[in-house]
């Protein structure tokens, strides 16, 4: 039989034990603390898209697909270009036929099950093209949801996918607010743009940047303050997509319009 | 404790030991939480090298200059100077060893990527010289009349577009 004194003692120990957070049992690691405070890296890859310069030729998509071996005839693509046509009466028509791998060659706007929409020139208030790619977010929600640690952020800020480790559950595909992830038609694992990691780490530019005739796409290093792309991002009025998701995207846009989603 | 408690407990302990043993065998040595922390940095370190070792296929126009200096100069003086060689000639790869000959895309489909007229206000596309692909010399390849390197047809220079890189 337990007496009152014993009961009170044990109850207090129990309450104290429950109140102790799990993290209190973790050993203090100065290295990880330093990593969290200041990452000490000299590189943080960023991307700049100037929508004022894009003409919707789709050479970027073509180059990306062959450089990164994503089969051309499939609708899967690491990067794509969207067309926005805003009419004078306030309607917005958006399409990206076959991810714009063959460019935009017709005035007809693909409205999927509503068919093709041909807007008369005199009804158009504005029309423009927006290239899209993975935003290599600072807080990538796709990485957080991976149950096996197959996707991760590198020290230079690029989010990579381990093809040998991915189990293809698709959580990351669902969790990217930008729709940048898809299943690779050949490898059958999650796939996305990684800023041509094999090229940028060799000092080259990404395939899409090299293919763009008009300089609408640029890659830079945010940690290098003399980098012309960094200067634009620091000094010019740049925007990012879907800021409200809190992912801290690192692809910056010049000339974004409110219609762009 | 009684035997009926111990026996299933042994089975449970065995399962735990097997799982732990299997884990040490199956999980690679370089798998773990790295510099980016638990949430963003749990991965197999070798994966970074896997990506770095991918082959570079597009080598850039500058690498064409050495052998094809005449063609390069002709292209550089024309209105298409901003277009990379590999956009039409295909990725260089290890050319001239592999492939020994690049397949040139001379199709109409390639040209109308830029030159199908889309006169959108607010887009530079409208200021590029444009045609309606459904009416402009249908059935003919663009290269029949226009040189891809110097597309301006003599006598039509007044419509020279202004393209800035």
XYZ file of N, CA, C and O in Angstrom, chain A residues 168-259:
368
model
N 10.795 6.394 -54.311
C 9.705 6.750 -55.211
C 8.353 6.891 -54.551
O 7.328 6.588 -55.157
N 8.318 7.347 -53.314
C 7.025 7.463 -52.617
C 6.235 8.668 -53.115
O 5.012 8.702 -53.007
N 6.924 9.664 -53.629
C 6.221 10.801 -54.229
C 5.815 11.900 -53.269
O 5.158 12.845 -53.683
N 6.199 11.812 -52.008
C 5.855 12.887 -51.063
C 6.439 14.229 -51.519
O 5.799 15.269 -51.424
N 7.685 14.188 -51.989
C 8.349 15.432 -52.389
C 7.670 16.044 -53.606
O 7.564 17.265 -53.716
N 7.201 15.170 -54.516
C 6.527 15.675 -55.723
C 5.274 16.450 -55.308
O 4.981 17.514 -55.842
N 4.553 15.902 -54.313
C 3.340 16.565 -53.832
C 3.654 17.827 -53.040
O 2.866 18.761 -53.032
N 4.786 17.838 -52.361
C 5.048 18.920 -51.420
C 5.731 20.129 -52.017
O 5.854 21.144 -51.346
N 6.213 20.025 -53.260
C 6.841 21.200 -53.864
C 5.744 22.169 -54.263
O 4.883 21.844 -55.077
N 5.745 23.393 -53.710
C 4.683 24.339 -54.079
C 4.820 24.841 -55.512
O 3.896 25.433 -56.047
N 5.953 24.593 -56.123
C 6.212 25.095 -57.471
C 6.020 24.038 -58.551
O 6.216 24.311 -59.734
N 5.677 22.828 -58.144
C 5.487 21.756 -59.125
C 6.753 21.438 -59.896
O 6.698 21.047 -61.060
N 7.898 21.607 -59.250
C 9.164 21.439 -59.957
C 9.613 19.985 -60.024
O 10.498 19.643 -60.777
N 8.983 19.143 -59.202
C 9.431 17.740 -59.149
C 8.519 16.825 -59.942
O 7.322 17.085 -60.078
N 9.075 15.750 -60.449
C 8.327 14.767 -61.219
C 9.066 13.436 -61.135
O 10.158 13.370 -60.576
N 8.458 12.400 -61.707
C 9.152 11.114 -61.735
C 9.941 10.991 -63.025
O 9.418 11.271 -64.100
N 11.186 10.570 -62.900
C 12.006 10.397 -64.088
C 11.485 9.207 -64.883
O 11.352 8.112 -64.335
N 11.187 9.406 -66.174
C 10.565 8.327 -66.943
C 11.472 7.103 -67.102
O 10.974 6.008 -67.366
N 12.772 7.253 -66.959
C 13.682 6.117 -67.133
C 14.117 5.554 -65.775
O 14.033 4.355 -65.531
N 14.547 6.437 -64.880
C 15.080 5.957 -63.595
C 13.988 5.645 -62.574
O 14.257 5.016 -61.554
N 12.762 6.126 -62.825
C 11.619 5.880 -61.928
C 11.879 6.340 -60.498
O 11.522 5.658 -59.535
N 12.559 7.451 -60.343
C 12.721 8.076 -59.028
C 12.393 9.556 -59.188
O 12.231 10.050 -60.307
N 12.305 10.267 -58.061
C 12.001 11.690 -58.121
C 13.124 12.418 -58.862
O 14.296 12.040 -58.771
N 12.729 13.453 -59.610
C 13.696 14.175 -60.435
C 13.313 15.649 -60.424
O 12.151 16.000 -60.272
N 14.318 16.507 -60.560
C 14.065 17.936 -60.669
C 15.336 18.632 -61.114
O 16.406 18.023 -61.135
N 15.193 19.908 -61.422
C 16.341 20.723 -61.801
C 17.302 20.811 -60.628
O 16.892 21.000 -59.484
N 18.601 20.656 -60.906
C 19.588 20.875 -59.841
C 20.647 21.887 -60.294
O 21.813 21.774 -59.921
N 20.191 22.874 -61.073
C 21.090 23.915 -61.607
C 22.254 23.277 -62.365
O 23.362 23.804 -62.339
N 22.040 22.150 -63.030
C 23.116 21.415 -63.725
C 24.322 21.289 -62.800
O 25.406 21.793 -63.102
N 24.115 20.605 -61.699
C 25.161 20.558 -60.667
C 26.507 20.091 -61.212
O 27.556 20.544 -60.768
N 26.472 19.191 -62.204
C 27.731 18.704 -62.782
C 28.427 19.788 -63.592
O 29.621 19.702 -63.829
N 27.691 20.794 -64.042
C 28.295 21.878 -64.829
C 28.773 23.016 -63.922
O 29.896 23.491 -64.046
N 27.908 23.464 -63.002
C 28.292 24.634 -62.189
C 29.469 24.315 -61.279
O 30.278 25.188 -60.994
N 29.594 23.054 -60.864
C 30.725 22.719 -60.005
C 32.030 22.610 -60.805
O 33.097 22.511 -60.228
N 31.903 22.613 -62.142
C 33.105 22.617 -62.984
C 33.392 24.016 -63.520
O 34.247 24.200 -64.387
N 32.641 25.018 -63.075
C 32.876 26.382 -63.529
C 32.104 26.747 -64.779
O 32.264 27.847 -65.317
N 31.267 25.830 -65.276
C 30.444 26.140 -66.447
C 29.131 26.749 -65.994
O 28.785 26.721 -64.814
N 28.373 27.283 -66.965
C 27.023 27.746 -66.661
C 26.061 26.588 -66.906
O 26.417 25.591 -67.523
N 24.826 26.729 -66.439
C 23.858 25.655 -66.675
C 23.554 25.581 -68.174
O 23.782 26.542 -68.914
N 23.037 24.427 -68.615
C 22.746 24.237 -70.038
C 21.717 25.253 -70.523
O 21.817 25.780 -71.637
N 20.721 25.570 -69.677
C 19.671 26.499 -70.106
C 20.221 27.917 -70.236
O 19.825 28.661 -71.135
N 21.133 28.294 -69.351
C 21.723 29.636 -69.421
C 22.522 29.769 -70.717
O 22.428 30.762 -71.429
N 23.303 28.724 -71.054
C 24.092 28.762 -72.289
C 23.204 28.765 -73.523
O 23.562 29.344 -74.545
N 22.049 28.101 -73.425
C 21.193 27.987 -74.605
C 20.346 29.230 -74.829
O 19.879 29.464 -75.940
N 20.131 30.030 -73.806
C 19.227 31.184 -73.939
C 19.890 32.259 -74.799
O 20.918 32.805 -74.418
N 19.302 32.585 -75.958
C 19.949 33.563 -76.834
C 19.858 34.988 -76.301
O 20.631 35.845 -76.701
N 18.901 35.256 -75.420
C 18.619 36.644 -75.050
C 19.058 37.001 -73.627
O 18.778 38.094 -73.157
N 19.690 36.090 -72.949
C 20.158 36.377 -71.595
C 19.034 36.507 -70.589
O 19.160 37.228 -69.600
N 17.932 35.801 -70.829
C 16.816 35.854 -69.889
C 17.100 35.019 -68.645
O 16.444 35.185 -67.626
N 18.037 34.118 -68.750
C 18.380 33.244 -67.622
C 19.832 33.478 -67.247
O 20.699 33.529 -68.103
N 20.058 33.597 -65.949
C 21.434 33.790 -65.473
C 21.615 33.062 -64.161
O 20.708 32.998 -63.348
N 22.824 32.523 -63.975
C 23.122 31.867 -62.709
C 24.253 32.621 -62.029
O 25.141 33.166 -62.684
N 24.181 32.696 -60.695
C 25.202 33.440 -59.975
C 25.446 32.855 -58.598
O 24.815 31.884 -58.188
N 26.376 33.477 -57.908
C 26.755 33.056 -56.563
C 26.457 34.193 -55.591
O 27.085 35.245 -55.639
N 25.486 33.965 -54.710
C 25.036 35.021 -53.798
C 26.118 35.458 -52.819
O 26.115 36.584 -52.332
N 27.076 34.584 -52.532
C 28.122 34.913 -51.558
C 29.218 35.784 -52.170
O 30.049 36.318 -51.454
N 29.219 35.878 -53.510
C 30.225 36.672 -54.194
C 29.601 38.027 -54.552
O 28.804 38.132 -55.479
N 29.964 39.047 -53.784
C 29.288 40.339 -53.955
C 29.681 41.037 -55.255
O 29.033 41.991 -55.668
N 30.754 40.561 -55.933
C 31.132 41.173 -57.202
C 30.462 40.470 -58.386
O 30.619 40.889 -59.523
N 29.733 39.417 -58.110
C 29.014 38.699 -59.159
C 27.912 39.605 -59.728
O 27.101 40.145 -58.972
N 27.863 39.789 -61.074
C 26.841 40.677 -61.647
C 25.404 40.254 -61.314
O 24.531 41.103 -61.152
N 25.174 38.952 -61.207
C 23.821 38.476 -60.876
C 23.478 38.848 -59.430
O 22.367 39.309 -59.133
N 24.444 38.690 -58.536
C 24.232 39.069 -57.140
C 23.943 40.559 -57.037
O 23.058 40.982 -56.280
N 24.660 41.356 -57.849
C 24.435 42.798 -57.821
C 23.009 43.139 -58.224
O 22.377 44.001 -57.606
N 22.507 42.464 -59.255
C 21.127 42.719 -59.691
C 20.160 42.368 -58.561
O 19.237 43.125 -58.246
N 20.388 41.218 -57.924
C 19.469 40.769 -56.868
C 19.541 41.699 -55.661
O 18.527 41.991 -55.017
N 20.730 42.220 -55.369
C 20.881 43.142 -54.240
C 20.290 44.515 -54.544
O 19.664 45.128 -53.687
N 20.533 45.003 -55.767
C 20.223 46.405 -56.061
C 18.928 46.619 -56.830
O 18.352 47.695 -56.777
N 18.512 45.606 -57.600
C 17.342 45.813 -58.438
C 16.086 45.309 -57.722
O 16.182 44.693 -56.664
N 14.940 45.566 -58.346
C 13.683 45.142 -57.719
C 13.299 43.770 -58.233
O 12.689 43.635 -59.292
N 13.699 42.756 -57.502
C 13.432 41.392 -57.930
C 12.299 40.801 -57.090
O 12.070 41.225 -55.962
N 11.628 39.842 -57.665
C 10.569 39.149 -56.947
C 10.833 37.653 -56.946
O 11.695 37.162 -57.676
N 10.107 36.938 -56.085
C 10.177 35.481 -56.090
C 8.753 34.958 -56.218
O 7.785 35.688 -56.008
N 8.640 33.680 -56.550
C 7.333 33.072 -56.707
C 6.827 32.540 -55.361
O 7.602 31.986 -54.584
N 5.535 32.701 -55.121
C 4.851 32.106 -53.960
C 5.609 32.305 -52.651
O 5.926 31.345 -51.945
N 5.911 33.562 -52.352
C 6.650 33.879 -51.134
C 5.898 33.414 -49.881
O 6.508 33.056 -48.877
N 4.556 33.405 -49.981
C 3.725 33.106 -48.816
C 3.917 31.684 -48.292
O 3.547 31.376 -47.163
N 4.535 30.816 -49.083
C 4.752 29.453 -48.612
C 5.930 29.365 -47.634
O 6.121 28.348 -46.985
N 6.750 30.403 -47.594
C 7.852 30.426 -46.644
C 9.021 29.533 -47.012
O 9.850 29.239 -46.163
N 9.096 29.104 -48.248
C 10.189 28.226 -48.665
C 11.499 28.969 -48.900
O 12.522 28.343 -49.083
N 11.441 30.278 -48.944
C 12.607 31.109 -49.283
C 13.244 30.661 -50.611
O 14.388 30.184 -50.637
N 12.509 30.803 -51.706
C 13.037 30.389 -53.006
C 14.237 31.228 -53.424
O 14.335 32.410 -53.071
N 15.159 30.627 -54.162
C 16.385 31.309 -54.558
C 16.483 31.504 -56.072
O 17.561 31.680 -56.608
N 15.321 31.445 -56.739
C 15.253 31.856 -58.139
C 14.520 33.184 -58.150
O 13.380 33.272 -57.699
N 15.207 34.214 -58.622
C 14.658 35.565 -58.556
C 14.182 35.995 -59.937
O 14.783 35.637 -60.943
N 13.111 36.771 -59.957
C 12.501 37.181 -61.219
C 12.490 38.693 -61.346
O 12.134 39.403 -60.401
N 12.858 39.136 -62.544
C 12.670 40.540 -62.896
C 11.421 40.608 -63.750
O 11.231 39.786 -64.653
N 10.577 41.574 -63.478
C 9.388 41.755 -64.308
C 8.294 40.748 -64.058
O 7.620 40.318 -64.986
N 8.108 40.355 -62.801
C 6.972 39.483 -62.485
C 5.681 40.285 -62.579
O 5.666 41.486 -62.310
N 4.619 39.612 -62.941
C 3.320 40.261 -63.001
C 2.385 39.552 -62.036
O 2.617 38.398 -61.689
N 1.331 40.225 -61.612
C 0.450 39.626 -60.595
C -0.247 38.364 -61.091
O -0.701 37.562 -60.293
N -0.295 38.203 -62.417
C -0.951 37.006 -62.967
C -0.099 35.745 -62.800
O -0.614 34.637 -62.892
